[in-house]
């Protein structure tokens, strides 16, 4: 079987299963091999129910001791029953699986494997795995890969599919020579793919992960360097000389720029007025005020008579930037349009027209900006916000819509300069290192689940004082369906826990764009007081009136990601608060979160997290939220990034990766938006 074959050529995968796989972005054998486990679980001895620890994953052998109750709650089907052993009871809950009525009967014995939670003073397992005792005995202790699932695909189906292409994995050829592999102590590529799916032991698995992370970085830097070569000393065909106009624009702002902001704007103006095209990165922590820097650049460019484009990763963010820019620029006669995937065909046509005739000066949007139909009259500047979510190719595609326009990218991912130089090889860098003055530091606390009611009271109090609140909802699992279920359920819980007049709404990744936009609009307008959501709100949203961020299951997030989340509050004058609720009672979990309490420095936080990483944690908790890479993480694998850079420098000329189909980064499809 070839890597490029469709997965339907695998025995046992029909059209229906293939359709489920396609929801995960898996179409070919190559895609399948790149569907990495998100975790590995060992199945240990069963324990007595009384010895289970809240927040930990356990296996219990128990008898179904109640009738199996199936009921509908709004759009959800809940299946509930109680199980017991000689030491205690656990309530078992399944979502949207009514067929289980025919699987479990009172008196049956099963091994249930899942995370223990507490609800209404009762131990609960949600969506546990379940096995007959004899089957369980046979699988004990093995390192079982756990894949991200979607409707219609079970872990077993994925495992089986990958087993059937093992021959293909064995025959994969490495693009690195044996000599290079030996010199750098890298695992052979086929061995790496074999072991990420079928790990021989922990040590080998770690090496496999390192090798595959290396590949992702290598491909990334390779592309980046190509771009750099293309860009080097491109003649500036959009000279912008607007220092005075920009200074006047800045003078009218209601605040004074920070030193970092002023310097970044200075760098940008210098670049755009020079002989060469600008390629610049502005790096600054969340809340450091990058938007105004982008606005100043766009302003200068439009004043000079060119058009500008601002690309952002989500529709919600696009809408928000659009409104902000329109508010600031309309007094100068600068016209803005917003172009996103959910814009109606009719409106899109109008916008295409006004961009191509030059009627629109600035267009703000998502991915929709790089569609073929978008043509500019004269694009002078391309800005990408939250750059870590875009690939080099997307940036390049947007730039190709102009005649070598200037490029400005903005990033809040805190990485040290030495790494930034590798990651953003094609860019000059400006750093904004301080936050605007007058911000009160966010007050943080890390608490256990028993603090929840106090937290609800606190939230109610803040709302009654006119402030707003974000709640990041607990995660059941990483599969989307369950996250949604959970957001909806949790919203209901909050509604009943908070006073009647508090408006609680939810936001999650599976909502239609229009729905998401209107909820965000209402939240920013103040019509919604408490917004319950998954991490979709992570990027860029700016609501200075929000003063509380409460994160459930905070222990499940990377600290750097929590730091980004926390950046959603503390954006205005009011005192802001972060409440991290830890579902794990262990000291390690608390100690990790404590780092957040003690620091506001994004990079320090990420590196501390790495130090505290537990032995069973193979991938490291993703630090940068959604990124381009499948498993490479700039914090966890910074040594691989450096190695990739070194190998490319030393041997890049003799390494041929162009005909290698083995690397597929997320950049190649559009799962990100
Ligand atoms: P980020 O860098 O995270 O994108 P934003 O650009 O969204 O940050 O800015 C966050 C908030 O800070 C906004 O409400 C913005 O108006 C405000 N702001 C930006 N610069 C300053 C400044 N120099 N002084 C005071 N407030 C500022
Ligand atoms: Mg921003």
Tab-separated table of C-alpha atoms in Angstrom, residues 238 301 306-309 361 363 376-382 398-406:
chain	number	residue	atom	x	y	z
A	238	UNK	CA	5.310	50.801	-1.791
A	301	UNK	CA	-0.097	52.766	4.346
A	306	UNK	CA	-2.264	51.932	-0.797
A	307	UNK	CA	-4.587	49.280	0.570
A	308	UNK	CA	-4.050	47.171	3.673
A	309	UNK	CA	-5.222	43.736	4.806
A	361	UNK	CA	-8.938	50.838	1.942
A	363	UNK	CA	-10.041	44.649	4.621
A	376	UNK	CA	-6.762	44.216	-4.629
A	377	UNK	CA	-6.216	47.362	-6.617
A	378	UNK	CA	-2.894	47.974	-4.869
A	379	UNK	CA	-2.143	46.087	-1.684
A	380	UNK	CA	0.646	47.785	0.240
A	381	UNK	CA	0.610	46.043	3.620
A	382	UNK	CA	-0.421	42.640	4.954
A	398	UNK	CA	-2.109	36.739	0.975
A	399	UNK	CA	1.056	38.639	0.081
A	400	UNK	CA	0.852	37.271	-3.446
A	401	UNK	CA	-2.309	39.321	-3.902
A	402	UNK	CA	-0.222	42.432	-4.093
A	403	UNK	CA	2.934	43.469	-5.840
A	404	UNK	CA	5.333	42.589	-3.009
A	405	UNK	CA	3.451	44.318	-0.186
A	406	UNK	CA	4.990	44.914	3.236
